[in-house]
Each structure stands twice: as structure tokens, then as C-alpha cells.
Amino acid sequence: MSDTKTPSVNLSPSDYIIIGGTGDLALRKIFPALFWRYLDDQITPDFRIAAASRRDIGVDEFAAKLRPFCEDALTDGIASEADWQGFLSLVTILTLDAKSGDGADHLADFIAARATADRPTIFYLAIAPSLFGDATRLLNAAGLVTPQARLVVEKPLGHDGASSRAINAELAKIFNESQIYRI
């Protein structure tokens, strides 16, 4: 597959932090998409992926939950067991509670281990929109909102226009608009 990629998909090594990383959205959509990017050589061993979860979960348990959503690549012969293990080697499980802030120091240490001025850190909020404000305040308090930080959120935000504006205002208190990506 790697011979079909175009130069525009060559990404600089980054840290992907998926807050809510063991939840339904992450397991069904985000991680399988990252696995396919890995299979296309768009994510290399220079990347790091962290699944941040309130619940302490081991890598083996996480892999068992994720595998059914990536199984088609394995059963169709597109990916090998070595590919699967290689992808899993990029994944770190972090315990993080967006409301209480428990685990923020571990997240900060994880990012600081490879932080440079040109290494992007992408925070994907795979949590309920009602927690977006808590999560962004936590990231800010931990010193993780840097010029190279990006925030990804999924729309729709809120349940009506007023709640959507309130959520967007929360995000804008912490991140510049140019750092926020809405899917």
C-alpha cells in the first residue's frame, strides 16, 4: 500500500492523545483509522499514540477490545500479525480523569519525553461534549497547550445553538481557533 501514498500524506512525527481513548468512539472509529494509516506507512515508529482513560486498563485488555474493529485488515490479508503488534507498540495507555485532573502529571511527562518545538501534539476529545471544558482546562493547567498543540472535536457540539456556542466558547478560552479542528 505504501507505494500508493502521495507526498501530501507524509506526516511529521506526532503525539496523538485520545482522551476517552478506551471508549466506543475511540475503539470503533479513531484507532481503526490510525491502524489503516499505520498500514499505509503514514504513521511510523516515530509517532506515539496514547489512549487516555479514566479506567486503568492494561495493553492486553485494550488490544482485545480494539482487535474486532481492525480484524478486517487482518483477515483480508492486508495486515499481518507483525503489523498488528507493530501498531500496538506505538500505543500507550494512560489513566486520566478529565474532571478531577488525576493523571495529568503522567500525561505531561509522556508528552515532555519527546516534546520539541516542531513536534505536533494532537488532543482528540473522544468524550462527551459536557466534559470538553474540563478536559481543555486540565490540558492548560498541565502546561500542554503549546503552539504546536492541536485539538480535535467531533460535531455536533451540544444539543442546540446555545449549547453549541457555550461549548465553542469553552474551547476558545484555552485554544486558538487555528488550533481547533472540528470533524
C-alpha positions as a printed NumPy array, in Angstrom:
array([[  0.   ,   0.   ,   0.   ],
       [  2.767,   2.449,   0.756],
       [  3.59 ,   2.82 ,  -2.953],
       [  0.179,   4.47 ,  -3.494],
       [  0.565,   7.281,  -0.999],
       [  1.187,  10.795,  -2.192],
       [  3.75 ,  13.186,  -0.715],
       [  0.962,  15.181,   0.935],
       [  0.334,  12.353,   3.388],
       [  3.873,  12.352,   4.76 ],
       [  3.208,  13.498,   8.283],
       [  5.77 ,  14.741,  10.737],
       [  6.128,  12.51 ,  13.788],
       [  3.471,  13.468,  16.293],
       [  1.908,  12.526,  19.58 ],
       [ -1.775,  11.589,  19.382],
       [ -3.523,  11.781,  22.737],
       [ -7.034,  10.375,  22.624],
       [ -8.879,  11.481,  25.727],
       [-11.572,   8.876,  26.156],
       [ -9.214,   6.518,  24.37 ],
       [-10.831,   3.289,  25.543],
       [-14.406,   4.338,  24.809],
       [-16.715,   3.444,  21.97 ],
       [-15.75 ,   6.27 ,  19.584],
       [-12.049,   5.572,  20.011],
       [-12.362,   1.808,  19.601],
       [-14.818,   1.817,  16.692],
       [-13.522,   4.767,  14.673],
       [-10.347,   6.533,  15.79 ],
       [ -7.986,   3.636,  16.452],
       [ -9.043,   1.647,  13.361],
       [ -8.404,   4.762,  11.231],
       [ -4.975,   5.143,  12.839],
       [ -4.274,   1.453,  12.201],
       [ -5.047,   1.903,   8.489],
       [ -2.737,   4.935,   8.395],
       [ -0.066,   2.788,  10.022],
       [ -0.565,   0.115,   7.366],
       [ -0.083,   2.796,   4.698],
       [  3.22 ,   3.863,   6.337],
       [  1.706,   7.219,   7.227],
       [  2.283,   6.533,  10.914],
       [  5.785,   5.313,  11.64 ],
       [  7.603,   4.232,  14.814],
       [  8.43 ,   7.924,  15.405],
       [  4.783,   8.531,  16.276],
       [  3.229,   7.895,  19.667],
       [ -0.396,   7.233,  20.409],
       [ -1.839,   7.462,  23.904],
       [ -5.248,   6.192,  24.936],
       [ -6.152,   8.266,  27.978],
       [ -8.881,   6.665,  30.047],
       [-10.47 ,   7.188,  33.46 ],
       [-10.27 ,   3.456,  33.999],
       [ -6.947,   1.727,  34.48 ],
       [ -6.739,  -0.801,  31.666],
       [ -3.844,  -2.963,  30.539],
       [ -2.491,  -3.053,  26.999],
       [ -3.617,  -6.661,  26.514],
       [ -7.189,  -5.861,  27.558],
       [ -7.169,  -2.774,  25.333],
       [ -5.822,  -4.768,  22.367],
       [ -8.516,  -7.413,  22.848],
       [-11.234,  -4.725,  22.824],
       [ -9.763,  -2.996,  19.768],
       [ -8.965,  -6.011,  17.617],
       [-12.521,  -6.765,  16.43 ],
       [-12.671,  -3.295,  14.874],
       [ -9.396,  -3.845,  12.991],
       [ -9.95 ,  -7.514,  12.194],
       [-10.978,  -6.95 ,   8.574],
       [ -7.457,  -5.791,   7.671],
       [ -6.021,  -8.9  ,   9.31 ],
       [ -8.46 , -11.435,   7.873],
       [ -8.289,  -9.917,   4.383],
       [ -4.519, -10.365,   4.368],
       [ -3.843,  -6.629,   4.199],
       [ -2.196,  -6.693,   7.615],
       [ -0.111,  -9.339,   9.307],
       [  0.172, -10.2  ,  12.958],
       [  3.532,  -8.382,  12.901],
       [  1.733,  -5.261,  11.602],
       [ -0.788,  -5.53 ,  14.423],
       [  1.942,  -5.899,  17.051],
       [  3.919,  -3.052,  15.486],
       [  0.904,  -0.772,  15.695],
       [  0.184,  -1.787,  19.285],
       [  3.793,  -0.999,  20.2  ],
       [  3.037,   2.662,  19.438],
       [  0.097,   2.722,  21.861],
       [  0.466,   3.738,  25.487],
       [ -2.412,   3.55 ,  27.935],
       [ -2.61 ,   6.456,  30.377],
       [ -5.027,   6.85 ,  33.247],
       [ -6.54 ,  10.332,  33.153],
       [ -9.65 ,  11.794,  34.705],
       [-10.679,  14.964,  32.88 ],
       [-12.882,  16.142,  35.753],
       [-10.557,  15.634,  38.702],
       [ -7.261,  16.078,  36.871],
       [ -5.915,  12.8  ,  38.225],
       [ -3.209,  11.551,  35.875],
       [ -2.424,  14.931,  34.293],
       [  1.146,  14.748,  35.586],
       [  1.681,  11.402,  33.814],
       [  0.247,  12.823,  30.599],
       [  2.573,  15.828,  30.86 ],
       [  5.573,  13.542,  31.452],
       [  4.586,  11.383,  28.468],
       [  4.474,  14.4  ,  26.169],
       [  7.6  ,  16.039,  27.628],
       [  9.666,  12.926,  26.886],
       [  9.698,  13.8  ,  23.165],
       [  8.455,  17.385,  23.066],
       [ 10.124,  19.71 ,  20.595],
       [  9.06 ,  22.999,  19.055],
       [  8.154,  21.237,  15.817],
       [  6.553,  18.022,  17.138],
       [  2.755,  18.335,  16.999],
       [  0.651,  17.104,  19.876],
       [ -2.903,  16.279,  18.833],
       [ -5.513,  16.026,  21.566],
       [ -8.61 ,  14.196,  20.342],
       [-11.554,  14.601,  22.695],
       [-13.426,  11.295,  22.372],
       [-15.542,  12.171,  25.396],
       [-18.943,  13.713,  25.961],
       [-19.065,  17.393,  24.939],
       [-20.101,  18.229,  28.506],
       [-16.532,  17.289,  29.51 ],
       [-14.751,  19.356,  26.837],
       [-14.34 ,  22.35 ,  29.153],
       [-12.928,  20.19 ,  31.953],
       [-10.525,  18.482,  29.552],
       [ -9.223,  21.694,  27.981],
       [ -8.782,  23.342,  31.399],
       [ -6.831,  20.266,  32.536],
       [ -4.58 ,  20.454,  29.452],
       [ -3.993,  24.137,  30.079],
       [ -3.247,  23.663,  33.79 ],
       [ -0.75 ,  20.913,  32.93 ],
       [  1.081,  23.272,  30.556],
       [  0.188,  21.206,  27.493],
       [ -1.465,  23.924,  25.417],
       [  1.551,  24.951,  23.382],
       [  1.861,  26.491,  19.912],
       [  2.227,  23.01 ,  18.392],
       [ -0.824,  21.601,  20.232],
       [ -3.986,  20.844,  18.268],
       [ -7.456,  19.965,  19.499],
       [ -9.857,  17.689,  17.614],
       [-13.55 ,  17.561,  18.488],
       [-16.478,  15.952,  16.736],
       [-19.626,  17.791,  15.827],
       [-22.442,  18.221,  16.531],
       [-21.472,  20.059,  19.663],
       [-24.281,  20.397,  22.152],
       [-27.986,  19.83 ,  21.655],
       [-28.977,  23.247,  20.286],
       [-27.463,  26.536,  19.124],
       [-27.   ,  27.936,  22.621],
       [-25.238,  24.843,  23.988],
       [-23.058,  24.664,  20.873],
       [-21.989,  28.286,  21.322],
       [-21.27 ,  27.625,  25.006],
       [-19.043,  24.622,  24.186],
       [-17.208,  26.56 ,  21.476],
       [-16.672,  29.426,  23.942],
       [-15.142,  26.949,  26.418],
       [-12.737,  25.662,  23.771],
       [-11.826,  29.208,  22.695],
       [-10.852,  30.134,  26.264],
       [ -7.947,  27.703,  26.051],
       [ -7.105,  27.068,  22.377],
       [ -6.739,  29.499,  19.495],
       [ -9.248,  28.929,  16.711],
       [ -6.4  ,  27.904,  14.377],
       [ -5.604,  25.027,  16.77 ],
       [ -9.142,  23.598,  16.868],
       [-10.301,  21.013,  14.321],
       [-13.961,  20.137,  14.211],
       [-14.974,  16.917,  12.48 ]])
